[in-house]
């Protein structure tokens, strides 16, 4: 048997403790599968006195993650602290600079600094692995970089933030407002320390930026993502969408188009018969389309101690087995700058609005749509509420620019009681 693989684990929160537990529980299994023992040399967190539910006295304790990364008895630096800057970035750079392999679950770090870190790792000849950074326990990085390496990938899409999916599905099942379910999710500890990372779509967009880079051979480009969070979704939208045969999901889509690389993370309607619509709670789903394979669908737990630690262990096992490979599926220096698409692919849209209850109001709205070249597929007007008429419209496929022109014209009609809600409809 080869020499043990020695780990330094920085971060002993949900994921870090999960990793420690698996290494203890599956010591023999990991050795059998990798041909060497996987051992923890040292650990690091902010508070050495915190009760973490298990004894860590067998491991050396470091206060400073950089010092941990540089220890002589650490072969692999496992970064499980989080944050796109600060100690996580400093320690990962230090580890790579010192010729140590790095495993991380930190999507923010990779989305913001992935290209520079990949170049550093590949120049030093070490591995930088991050299976846990996207879609928790789903092995989507391995699927894209290895299982689908023979495909020209045409589209990657999916639901990649469990907290948002929990909020949207709970609003629907309990008939509760966004604000009420947000408070509930916060109290249950489902949200990031900065909840805007979840509900603002930022966390999911970090994940999409990483998948996009691997799928299309481009440098990670978080700033190229069209980004909208779920804060604008009301219980009225959830109900109205259901009434028209749809469910609302925070959906990421990345695809190569003739107009450039399109990357979007935004709330969308999906038909209630779509596999995406069936996702409940914190479950994630990633759909990948390639020229040879056609379409594959990966579904599973997107977060939590066990699933995320499981993904971290996949990377650790690969390193123990001597796996080699570039960070984003091809050498970092060969990744292209992504030319962002100047316009998204046309799509049908859902519009919800409240109109003044007076003659000709609806005609003015449909005229604005018609004059912008937006064709109506379906329309419903509901019973008046406080002298306002709630109206739902589903359009035929239209360019976003035409829809925005129509919305601007509608505003000028003076018949809108509030700003209309406009959501893309995606199909799978
Ligand atoms: P967490 O529970 O908040 O734990 C963070 C850990 O990092 C804590 O142990 C904390 O120490 C330690 N830490 C923070 N700043 C530090 C510093 N300056 N020096 C030393 N230690 C420091 O976070 P988590 O949920 O485990 O997430 C860890 C990473 O995994 C993040 O990048 C996250 O995005 C990613 N991730 C998490 C999940 C999930 O389901 N939780 C899923 C996928 C990816 P103390 O305990 O002493 O405060
Ligand atoms: N906040 C993230 C989510 C954690 O809800 O999906 C997993 O990355």
GROMACS .gro file of C-alpha atoms and ligand atoms in nm:
model
  484
    1UNK     CA    1   0.000   0.000   0.000
    2UNK     CA    2   0.125   0.352  -0.084
    3UNK     CA    3   0.199   0.611   0.184
    4UNK     CA    4  -0.108   0.764   0.350
    5UNK     CA    5  -0.264   1.071   0.192
    6UNK     CA    6  -0.247   1.342   0.459
    7UNK     CA    7  -0.518   1.608   0.478
    8UNK     CA    8  -0.535   1.952   0.637
    9UNK     CA    9  -0.898   2.058   0.675
   10UNK     CA   10  -0.976   2.429   0.709
   11UNK     CA   11  -1.338   2.484   0.814
   12UNK     CA   12  -1.521   2.258   1.060
   13UNK     CA   13  -1.877   2.369   0.998
   14UNK     CA   14  -2.151   2.171   0.826
   15UNK     CA   15  -1.931   2.039   0.544
   16UNK     CA   16  -1.599   2.014   0.731
   17UNK     CA   17  -1.745   1.804   1.010
   18UNK     CA   18  -1.923   1.590   0.751
   19UNK     CA   19  -1.588   1.518   0.587
   20UNK     CA   20  -1.425   1.426   0.920
   21UNK     CA   21  -1.713   1.186   0.993
   22UNK     CA   22  -1.688   1.007   0.657
   23UNK     CA   23  -1.311   0.969   0.688
   24UNK     CA   24  -1.354   0.811   1.032
   25UNK     CA   25  -1.651   0.595   0.941
   26UNK     CA   26  -1.515   0.467   0.610
   27UNK     CA   27  -1.141   0.439   0.683
   28UNK     CA   28  -1.114   0.080   0.552
   29UNK     CA   29  -1.343   0.141   0.256
   30UNK     CA   30  -1.144   0.445   0.143
   31UNK     CA   31  -0.813   0.257   0.176
   32UNK     CA   32  -0.951  -0.036  -0.021
   33UNK     CA   33  -1.081   0.190  -0.297
   34UNK     CA   34  -0.778   0.416  -0.329
   35UNK     CA   35  -0.494   0.182  -0.233
   36UNK     CA   36  -0.379   0.409   0.049
   37UNK     CA   37  -0.497   0.534   0.383
   38UNK     CA   38  -0.664   0.874   0.395
   39UNK     CA   39  -0.569   1.049   0.720
   40UNK     CA   40  -0.627   1.389   0.876
   41UNK     CA   41  -0.308   1.557   1.001
   42UNK     CA   42  -0.442   1.893   1.115
   43UNK     CA   43  -0.758   2.102   1.122
   44UNK     CA   44  -0.846   2.469   1.153
   45UNK     CA   45  -1.150   2.680   1.237
   46UNK     CA   46  -1.208   3.014   1.407
   47UNK     CA   47  -1.314   2.893   1.749
   48UNK     CA   48  -1.101   2.615   1.904
   49UNK     CA   49  -1.345   2.577   2.197
   50UNK     CA   50  -1.666   2.526   1.998
   51UNK     CA   51  -1.847   2.199   2.060
   52UNK     CA   52  -1.855   2.035   1.717
   53UNK     CA   53  -2.021   1.713   1.832
   54UNK     CA   54  -1.708   1.497   1.805
   55UNK     CA   55  -1.356   1.494   1.942
   56UNK     CA   56  -1.085   1.644   1.724
   57UNK     CA   57  -0.803   1.587   1.975
   58UNK     CA   58  -0.624   1.340   1.744
   59UNK     CA   59  -0.550   1.618   1.499
   60UNK     CA   60  -0.311   1.911   1.528
   61UNK     CA   61  -0.496   2.243   1.556
   62UNK     CA   62  -0.397   2.551   1.355
   63UNK     CA   63  -0.549   2.894   1.411
   64UNK     CA   64  -0.437   3.023   1.073
   65UNK     CA   65  -0.558   2.853   0.752
   66UNK     CA   66  -0.244   2.962   0.564
   67UNK     CA   67  -0.025   2.797   0.828
   68UNK     CA   68  -0.236   2.483   0.792
   69UNK     CA   69  -0.191   2.487   0.414
   70UNK     CA   70   0.187   2.513   0.451
   71UNK     CA   71   0.236   2.233   0.705
   72UNK     CA   72   0.488   1.964   0.606
   73UNK     CA   73   0.247   1.689   0.708
   74UNK     CA   74  -0.031   1.810   0.474
   75UNK     CA   75  -0.046   1.674   0.116
   76UNK     CA   76  -0.395   1.802   0.039
   77UNK     CA   77  -0.542   2.129   0.166
   78UNK     CA   78  -0.919   2.094   0.205
   79UNK     CA   79  -1.080   2.439   0.206
   80UNK     CA   80  -1.427   2.435   0.364
   81UNK     CA   81  -1.449   2.786   0.510
   82UNK     CA   82  -1.623   2.975   0.226
   83UNK     CA   83  -1.601   3.329   0.094
   84UNK     CA   84  -1.464   3.448  -0.237
   85UNK     CA   85  -1.184   3.646  -0.077
   86UNK     CA   86  -1.007   3.669   0.257
   87UNK     CA   87  -0.873   3.359   0.430
   88UNK     CA   88  -1.011   3.106   0.180
   89UNK     CA   89  -0.840   3.270  -0.118
   90UNK     CA   90  -0.517   3.338   0.072
   91UNK     CA   91  -0.492   2.982   0.199
   92UNK     CA   92  -0.577   2.818  -0.135
   93UNK     CA   93  -0.316   3.033  -0.311
   94UNK     CA   94  -0.063   2.947  -0.040
   95UNK     CA   95  -0.134   2.574  -0.073
   96UNK     CA   96  -0.108   2.576  -0.453
   97UNK     CA   97   0.210   2.787  -0.430
   98UNK     CA   98   0.359   2.530  -0.194
   99UNK     CA   99   0.282   2.246  -0.435
  100UNK     CA  100  -0.013   2.101  -0.241
  101UNK     CA  101  -0.330   1.968  -0.398
  102UNK     CA  102  -0.646   2.158  -0.305
  103UNK     CA  103  -1.003   2.036  -0.260
  104UNK     CA  104  -1.272   2.297  -0.202
  105UNK     CA  105  -1.652   2.328  -0.190
  106UNK     CA  106  -1.628   2.703  -0.243
  107UNK     CA  107  -1.825   2.805  -0.553
  108UNK     CA  108  -1.788   3.177  -0.480
  109UNK     CA  109  -1.408   3.149  -0.482
  110UNK     CA  110  -1.406   2.953  -0.809
  111UNK     CA  111  -1.661   3.176  -0.980
  112UNK     CA  112  -1.461   3.488  -0.900
  113UNK     CA  113  -1.102   3.362  -0.915
  114UNK     CA  114  -1.125   3.023  -1.087
  115UNK     CA  115  -0.916   3.115  -1.389
  116UNK     CA  116  -0.620   3.251  -1.189
  117UNK     CA  117  -0.632   2.961  -0.943
  118UNK     CA  118  -0.651   2.705  -1.226
  119UNK     CA  119  -0.350   2.864  -1.396
  120UNK     CA  120  -0.159   2.857  -1.067
  121UNK     CA  121  -0.247   2.491  -0.999
  122UNK     CA  122  -0.157   2.378  -1.350
  123UNK     CA  123   0.169   2.575  -1.352
  124UNK     CA  124   0.265   2.408  -1.024
  125UNK     CA  125   0.149   2.064  -1.140
  126UNK     CA  126  -0.104   2.009  -0.862
  127UNK     CA  127  -0.477   1.942  -0.857
  128UNK     CA  128  -0.755   2.185  -0.772
  129UNK     CA  129  -1.080   1.990  -0.730
  130UNK     CA  130  -1.429   2.117  -0.644
  131UNK     CA  131  -1.700   1.853  -0.696
  132UNK     CA  132  -1.892   1.981  -0.391
  133UNK     CA  133  -1.905   2.337  -0.522
  134UNK     CA  134  -2.191   2.268  -0.765
  135UNK     CA  135  -2.516   2.089  -0.681
  136UNK     CA  136  -2.395   1.938  -0.352
  137UNK     CA  137  -2.401   1.559  -0.368
  138UNK     CA  138  -2.466   1.534  -0.744
  139UNK     CA  139  -2.140   1.437  -0.923
  140UNK     CA  140  -2.195   1.692  -1.198
  141UNK     CA  141  -1.834   1.814  -1.231
  142UNK     CA  142  -1.715   1.459  -1.290
  143UNK     CA  143  -2.000   1.398  -1.535
  144UNK     CA  144  -1.910   1.702  -1.742
  145UNK     CA  145  -1.530   1.678  -1.731
  146UNK     CA  146  -1.501   1.301  -1.765
  147UNK     CA  147  -1.821   1.118  -1.854
  148UNK     CA  148  -1.918   1.363  -2.128
  149UNK     CA  149  -1.567   1.458  -2.246
  150UNK     CA  150  -1.643   1.323  -2.595
  151UNK     CA  151  -1.937   1.558  -2.650
  152UNK     CA  152  -1.977   1.904  -2.789
  153UNK     CA  153  -2.197   2.037  -2.509
  154UNK     CA  154  -2.481   2.251  -2.638
  155UNK     CA  155  -2.676   2.341  -2.324
  156UNK     CA  156  -2.651   2.313  -1.947
  157UNK     CA  157  -2.949   2.406  -1.735
  158UNK     CA  158  -3.088   2.337  -1.395
  159UNK     CA  159  -3.207   2.420  -1.048
  160UNK     CA  160  -2.892   2.468  -0.843
  161UNK     CA  161  -2.997   2.643  -0.525
  162UNK     CA  162  -3.184   2.430  -0.275
  163UNK     CA  163  -3.286   2.720  -0.051
  164UNK     CA  164  -3.466   2.901  -0.334
  165UNK     CA  165  -3.635   2.580  -0.442
  166UNK     CA  166  -3.745   2.520  -0.083
  167UNK     CA  167  -3.893   2.872  -0.063
  168UNK     CA  168  -4.077   2.845  -0.395
  169UNK     CA  169  -4.218   2.497  -0.332
  170UNK     CA  170  -4.316   2.578   0.027
  171UNK     CA  171  -4.496   2.897  -0.083
  172UNK     CA  172  -4.699   2.683  -0.321
  173UNK     CA  173  -4.773   2.392  -0.087
  174UNK     CA  174  -4.857   2.606   0.218
  175UNK     CA  175  -5.007   2.903   0.033
  176UNK     CA  176  -4.774   3.136   0.224
  177UNK     CA  177  -4.620   3.468   0.118
  178UNK     CA  178  -4.256   3.501   0.011
  179UNK     CA  179  -4.182   3.699   0.328
  180UNK     CA  180  -4.333   3.433   0.557
  181UNK     CA  181  -4.143   3.145   0.394
  182UNK     CA  182  -3.819   3.344   0.380
  183UNK     CA  183  -3.845   3.396   0.759
  184UNK     CA  184  -3.920   3.026   0.807
  185UNK     CA  185  -3.619   2.919   0.594
  186UNK     CA  186  -3.395   3.159   0.785
  187UNK     CA  187  -3.512   3.022   1.120
  188UNK     CA  188  -3.447   2.665   1.001
  189UNK     CA  189  -3.088   2.761   0.908
  190UNK     CA  190  -3.146   2.691   0.537
  191UNK     CA  191  -3.009   3.026   0.418
  192UNK     CA  192  -2.649   3.139   0.375
  193UNK     CA  193  -2.514   3.381   0.639
  194UNK     CA  194  -2.585   3.650   0.377
  195UNK     CA  195  -2.930   3.534   0.250
  196UNK     CA  196  -2.899   3.757  -0.057
  197UNK     CA  197  -2.647   3.502  -0.190
  198UNK     CA  198  -2.936   3.254  -0.205
  199UNK     CA  199  -3.247   3.457  -0.284
  200UNK     CA  200  -3.060   3.703  -0.508
  201UNK     CA  201  -2.959   3.409  -0.729
  202UNK     CA  202  -2.588   3.479  -0.672
  203UNK     CA  203  -2.499   3.138  -0.525
  204UNK     CA  204  -2.674   2.959  -0.811
  205UNK     CA  205  -2.507   3.190  -1.064
  206UNK     CA  206  -2.165   3.106  -0.916
  207UNK     CA  207  -2.244   2.740  -0.986
  208UNK     CA  208  -2.368   2.811  -1.338
  209UNK     CA  209  -2.049   3.009  -1.417
  210UNK     CA  210  -1.838   2.706  -1.318
  211UNK     CA  211  -2.045   2.459  -1.524
  212UNK     CA  212  -2.040   2.695  -1.822
  213UNK     CA  213  -1.662   2.711  -1.819
  214UNK     CA  214  -1.626   2.333  -1.830
  215UNK     CA  215  -1.907   2.284  -2.082
  216UNK     CA  216  -1.795   2.544  -2.334
  217UNK     CA  217  -1.418   2.570  -2.279
  218UNK     CA  218  -1.444   2.932  -2.168
  219UNK     CA  219  -1.292   3.125  -1.878
  220UNK     CA  220  -1.528   3.145  -1.582
  221UNK     CA  221  -1.732   3.460  -1.639
  222UNK     CA  222  -1.966   3.532  -1.351
  223UNK     CA  223  -2.018   3.892  -1.466
  224UNK     CA  224  -2.151   3.767  -1.800
  225UNK     CA  225  -2.455   3.608  -1.633
  226UNK     CA  226  -2.796   3.776  -1.660
  227UNK     CA  227  -2.904   3.753  -1.298
  228UNK     CA  228  -3.240   3.792  -1.120
  229UNK     CA  229  -3.335   3.659  -0.779
  230UNK     CA  230  -3.666   3.524  -0.648
  231UNK     CA  231  -3.755   3.826  -0.430
  232UNK     CA  232  -4.001   3.949  -0.696
  233UNK     CA  233  -4.209   3.629  -0.686
  234UNK     CA  234  -4.535   3.663  -0.497
  235UNK     CA  235  -4.786   3.402  -0.391
  236UNK     CA  236  -5.013   3.553  -0.659
  237UNK     CA  237  -4.756   3.453  -0.925
  238UNK     CA  238  -4.723   3.103  -0.783
  239UNK     CA  239  -5.102   3.061  -0.793
  240UNK     CA  240  -5.147   3.223  -1.133
  241UNK     CA  241  -4.867   3.015  -1.285
  242UNK     CA  242  -5.023   2.698  -1.143
  243UNK     CA  243  -5.358   2.800  -1.289
  244UNK     CA  244  -5.197   2.825  -1.635
  245UNK     CA  245  -5.020   2.484  -1.594
  246UNK     CA  246  -4.675   2.599  -1.479
  247UNK     CA  247  -4.450   2.605  -1.172
  248UNK     CA  248  -4.192   2.872  -1.096
  249UNK     CA  249  -3.826   2.771  -1.051
  250UNK     CA  250  -3.500   2.964  -1.014
  251UNK     CA  251  -3.351   2.826  -1.332
  252UNK     CA  252  -2.999   2.855  -1.470
  253UNK     CA  253  -2.937   2.817  -1.841
  254UNK     CA  254  -2.606   2.832  -2.028
  255UNK     CA  255  -2.597   2.771  -2.400
  256UNK     CA  256  -2.386   2.839  -2.703
  257UNK     CA  257  -2.574   3.046  -2.957
  258UNK     CA  258  -2.483   3.218  -3.284
  259UNK     CA  259  -2.497   3.542  -3.080
  260UNK     CA  260  -2.238   3.429  -2.824
  261UNK     CA  261  -2.250   3.251  -2.489
  262UNK     CA  262  -2.586   3.295  -2.319
  263UNK     CA  263  -2.582   3.256  -1.939
  264UNK     CA  264  -2.895   3.330  -1.736
  265UNK     CA  265  -3.001   3.267  -1.378
  266UNK     CA  266  -3.356   3.388  -1.321
  267UNK     CA  267  -3.699   3.276  -1.201
  268UNK     CA  268  -3.877   3.105  -1.491
  269UNK     CA  269  -4.199   2.918  -1.548
  270UNK     CA  270  -4.167   2.553  -1.646
  271UNK     CA  271  -4.461   2.334  -1.755
  272UNK     CA  272  -4.591   2.141  -1.454
  273UNK     CA  273  -4.526   1.816  -1.648
  274UNK     CA  274  -4.152   1.895  -1.683
  275UNK     CA  275  -3.905   1.699  -1.463
  276UNK     CA  276  -3.781   2.038  -1.342
  277UNK     CA  277  -4.128   2.114  -1.209
  278UNK     CA  278  -4.130   1.798  -0.997
  279UNK     CA  279  -3.837   1.916  -0.779
  280UNK     CA  280  -3.942   1.969  -0.419
  281UNK     CA  281  -3.756   2.130  -0.130
  282UNK     CA  282  -3.377   2.142  -0.143
  283UNK     CA  283  -3.338   1.898  -0.433
  284UNK     CA  284  -3.121   2.011  -0.727
  285UNK     CA  285  -3.137   1.905  -1.091
  286UNK     CA  286  -2.884   1.959  -1.367
  287UNK     CA  287  -2.967   1.886  -1.731
  288UNK     CA  288  -2.681   1.852  -1.979
  289UNK     CA  289  -2.720   1.825  -2.355
  290UNK     CA  290  -2.440   1.704  -2.581
  291UNK     CA  291  -2.420   1.629  -2.952
  292UNK     CA  292  -2.354   1.257  -2.905
  293UNK     CA  293  -2.525   1.171  -2.578
  294UNK     CA  294  -2.840   1.375  -2.634
  295UNK     CA  295  -2.982   1.479  -2.297
  296UNK     CA  296  -2.894   1.358  -1.949
  297UNK     CA  297  -3.063   1.458  -1.625
  298UNK     CA  298  -2.887   1.448  -1.287
  299UNK     CA  299  -3.095   1.491  -0.975
  300UNK     CA  300  -3.013   1.475  -0.605
  301UNK     CA  301  -2.952   1.659  -0.280
  302UNK     CA  302  -2.795   1.998  -0.348
  303UNK     CA  303  -2.671   2.074   0.002
  304UNK     CA  304  -2.631   1.948   0.356
  305UNK     CA  305  -2.364   1.774   0.560
  306UNK     CA  306  -2.373   1.422   0.411
  307UNK     CA  307  -2.428   1.501   0.042
  308UNK     CA  308  -2.170   1.781   0.030
  309UNK     CA  309  -1.909   1.585   0.226
  310UNK     CA  310  -1.972   1.290  -0.007
  311UNK     CA  311  -1.869   1.510  -0.301
  312UNK     CA  312  -1.558   1.634  -0.117
  313UNK     CA  313  -1.456   1.272  -0.059
  314UNK     CA  314  -1.491   1.198  -0.431
  315UNK     CA  315  -1.217   1.457  -0.498
  316UNK     CA  316  -1.000   1.331  -0.214
  317UNK     CA  317  -1.026   0.974  -0.347
  318UNK     CA  318  -0.929   1.087  -0.697
  319UNK     CA  319  -0.617   1.254  -0.558
  320UNK     CA  320  -0.534   0.944  -0.351
  321UNK     CA  321  -0.562   0.730  -0.665
  322UNK     CA  322  -0.323   0.958  -0.854
  323UNK     CA  323  -0.587   1.102  -1.090
  324UNK     CA  324  -0.450   1.381  -1.308
  325UNK     CA  325  -0.639   1.636  -1.512
  326UNK     CA  326  -0.694   2.004  -1.577
  327UNK     CA  327  -0.913   2.209  -1.346
  328UNK     CA  328  -1.189   2.305  -1.592
  329UNK     CA  329  -1.171   2.003  -1.824
  330UNK     CA  330  -0.902   2.145  -2.052
  331UNK     CA  331  -0.578   2.329  -1.976
  332UNK     CA  332  -0.649   2.669  -1.819
  333UNK     CA  333  -0.433   2.855  -2.073
  334UNK     CA  334  -0.649   2.716  -2.357
  335UNK     CA  335  -0.981   2.842  -2.213
  336UNK     CA  336  -1.131   3.118  -2.429
  337UNK     CA  337  -1.280   3.449  -2.319
  338UNK     CA  338  -1.657   3.401  -2.332
  339UNK     CA  339  -1.821   3.645  -2.571
  340UNK     CA  340  -2.151   3.714  -2.388
  341UNK     CA  341  -2.460   3.680  -2.608
  342UNK     CA  342  -2.591   4.020  -2.711
  343UNK     CA  343  -2.950   3.891  -2.675
  344UNK     CA  344  -3.113   3.585  -2.526
  345UNK     CA  345  -3.289   3.322  -2.736
  346UNK     CA  346  -3.658   3.411  -2.794
  347UNK     CA  347  -3.900   3.250  -2.550
  348UNK     CA  348  -4.265   3.263  -2.451
  349UNK     CA  349  -4.331   3.490  -2.152
  350UNK     CA  350  -4.583   3.500  -1.869
  351UNK     CA  351  -4.717   3.845  -1.782
  352UNK     CA  352  -4.922   3.924  -1.475
  353UNK     CA  353  -5.069   4.269  -1.434
  354UNK     CA  354  -5.351   4.455  -1.263
  355UNK     CA  355  -5.546   4.697  -1.483
  356UNK     CA  356  -5.775   4.985  -1.395
  357UNK     CA  357  -6.133   4.867  -1.421
  358UNK     CA  358  -6.247   5.097  -1.703
  359UNK     CA  359  -6.351   5.058  -2.067
  360UNK     CA  360  -6.068   5.002  -2.315
  361UNK     CA  361  -5.798   4.922  -2.053
  362UNK     CA  362  -5.736   4.570  -2.180
  363UNK     CA  363  -5.743   4.691  -2.541
  364UNK     CA  364  -5.462   4.937  -2.465
  365UNK     CA  365  -5.246   4.658  -2.320
  366UNK     CA  366  -5.302   4.421  -2.611
  367UNK     CA  367  -5.234   4.708  -2.856
  368UNK     CA  368  -4.897   4.773  -2.685
  369UNK     CA  369  -4.808   4.406  -2.725
  370UNK     CA  370  -4.924   4.394  -3.086
  371UNK     CA  371  -4.735   4.707  -3.187
  372UNK     CA  372  -4.411   4.565  -3.039
  373UNK     CA  373  -4.466   4.246  -3.243
  374UNK     CA  374  -4.551   4.032  -2.938
  375UNK     CA  375  -4.823   3.779  -3.011
  376UNK     CA  376  -5.060   3.655  -2.738
  377UNK     CA  377  -5.098   3.279  -2.697
  378UNK     CA  378  -5.334   3.268  -2.397
  379UNK     CA  379  -5.502   3.529  -2.179
  380UNK     CA  380  -5.718   3.528  -1.864
  381UNK     CA  381  -5.890   3.805  -1.672
  382UNK     CA  382  -5.999   3.727  -1.315
  383UNK     CA  383  -6.272   3.885  -1.104
  384UNK     CA  384  -6.203   4.244  -1.003
  385UNK     CA  385  -6.018   4.308  -0.679
  386UNK     CA  386  -6.050   4.660  -0.531
  387UNK     CA  387  -6.149   4.805  -0.868
  388UNK     CA  388  -5.844   4.653  -1.036
  389UNK     CA  389  -5.867   4.373  -1.291
  390UNK     CA  390  -5.600   4.100  -1.258
  391UNK     CA  391  -5.491   3.985  -1.605
  392UNK     CA  392  -5.260   3.700  -1.708
  393UNK     CA  393  -5.109   3.675  -2.053
  394UNK     CA  394  -4.890   3.401  -2.199
  395UNK     CA  395  -4.717   3.516  -2.516
  396UNK     CA  396  -4.588   3.320  -2.810
  397UNK     CA  397  -4.208   3.308  -2.844
  398UNK     CA  398  -4.072   3.659  -2.851
  399UNK     CA  399  -3.739   3.841  -2.818
  400UNK     CA  400  -3.682   3.997  -2.474
  401UNK     CA  401  -3.623   4.333  -2.648
  402UNK     CA  402  -3.972   4.324  -2.805
  403UNK     CA  403  -4.128   4.236  -2.470
  404UNK     CA  404  -3.948   4.524  -2.298
  405UNK     CA  405  -4.066   4.760  -2.571
  406UNK     CA  406  -4.424   4.642  -2.510
  407UNK     CA  407  -4.388   4.680  -2.131
  408UNK     CA  408  -4.258   5.037  -2.174
  409UNK     CA  409  -4.552   5.120  -2.401
  410UNK     CA  410  -4.795   4.967  -2.149
  411UNK     CA  411  -4.659   5.192  -1.876
  412UNK     CA  412  -4.744   5.494  -2.093
  413UNK     CA  413  -5.109   5.386  -2.132
  414UNK     CA  414  -5.188   5.489  -1.774
  415UNK     CA  415  -5.410   5.180  -1.719
  416UNK     CA  416  -5.163   4.973  -1.513
  417UNK     CA  417  -5.231   4.971  -1.140
  418UNK     CA  418  -4.883   4.830  -1.058
  419UNK     CA  419  -4.566   4.722  -1.239
  420UNK     CA  420  -4.636   4.405  -1.441
  421UNK     CA  421  -4.448   4.085  -1.357
  422UNK     CA  422  -4.279   3.930  -1.664
  423UNK     CA  423  -4.120   3.584  -1.643
  424UNK     CA  424  -3.963   3.369  -1.913
  425UNK     CA  425  -4.117   3.029  -1.985
  426UNK     CA  426  -3.863   2.751  -2.038
  427UNK     CA  427  -3.933   2.399  -2.153
  428UNK     CA  428  -3.732   2.083  -2.111
  429LIG     P1  429  -2.011   2.680   0.789
  429LIG     O1  430  -2.097   2.577   0.851
  429LIG     O2  431  -2.044   2.824   0.810
  429LIG     O3  432  -1.861   2.652   0.836
  429LIG     C1  433  -1.756   2.736   0.804
  429LIG     C2  434  -1.634   2.693   0.883
  429LIG     O4  435  -1.524   2.774   0.845
  429LIG     C3  436  -1.651   2.708   1.034
  429LIG     O5  437  -1.600   2.597   1.100
  429LIG     C4  438  -1.567   2.833   1.065
  429LIG     O6  439  -1.509   2.829   1.194
  429LIG     C5  440  -1.460   2.821   0.961
  429LIG     N1  441  -1.399   2.950   0.929
  429LIG     C6  442  -1.457   3.060   0.881
  429LIG     N2  443  -1.369   3.161   0.870
  429LIG     C7  444  -1.252   3.111   0.913
  429LIG     C8  445  -1.122   3.165   0.930
  429LIG     N3  446  -1.097   3.293   0.898
  429LIG     N4  447  -1.026   3.085   0.977
  429LIG     C9  448  -1.051   2.958   1.011
  429LIG     N5  449  -1.172   2.900   0.998
  429LIG    C10  450  -1.271   2.977   0.950
  429LIG     O7  451  -2.003   2.660   0.629
  429LIG     P2  452  -2.040   2.530   0.548
  429LIG     O8  453  -2.187   2.527   0.524
  429LIG     O9  454  -1.974   2.411   0.606
  429LIG    O10  455  -1.976   2.566   0.404
  429LIG    C11  456  -1.839   2.554   0.380
  429LIG    C12  457  -1.814   2.573   0.230
  429LIG    O11  458  -1.885   2.472   0.159
  429LIG    C13  459  -1.861   2.706   0.171
  429LIG    O12  460  -1.776   2.744   0.067
  429LIG    C14  461  -1.998   2.672   0.116
  429LIG    O13  462  -2.040   2.757   0.014
  429LIG    C15  463  -1.972   2.534   0.064
  429LIG     N6  464  -2.089   2.450   0.048
  429LIG    C16  465  -2.172   2.431   0.153
  429LIG    C17  466  -2.282   2.350   0.138
  429LIG    C18  467  -2.374   2.322   0.252
  429LIG    O14  468  -2.471   2.249   0.232
  429LIG     N7  469  -2.350   2.375   0.372
  429LIG    C19  470  -2.308   2.288   0.015
  429LIG    C20  471  -2.218   2.309  -0.092
  429LIG    C21  472  -2.109   2.391  -0.073
  429LIG     P3  473  -1.599   2.829   1.330
  429LIG    O15  474  -1.678   2.703   1.327
  429LIG    O16  475  -1.500   2.831   1.440
  429LIG    O17  476  -1.683   2.952   1.321
  430LIG     N1  477  -2.713   2.780  -0.018
  430LIG     C1  478  -2.685   2.671  -0.106
  430LIG     C2  479  -2.818   2.612  -0.153
  430LIG     C3  480  -2.600   2.567  -0.036
  430LIG     O1  481  -2.921   2.640  -0.094
  430LIG     O2  482  -2.819   2.539  -0.252
  430LIG     C4  483  -2.547   2.463  -0.130
  430LIG     O3  484  -2.458   2.515  -0.221
   0.00000   0.00000   0.00000
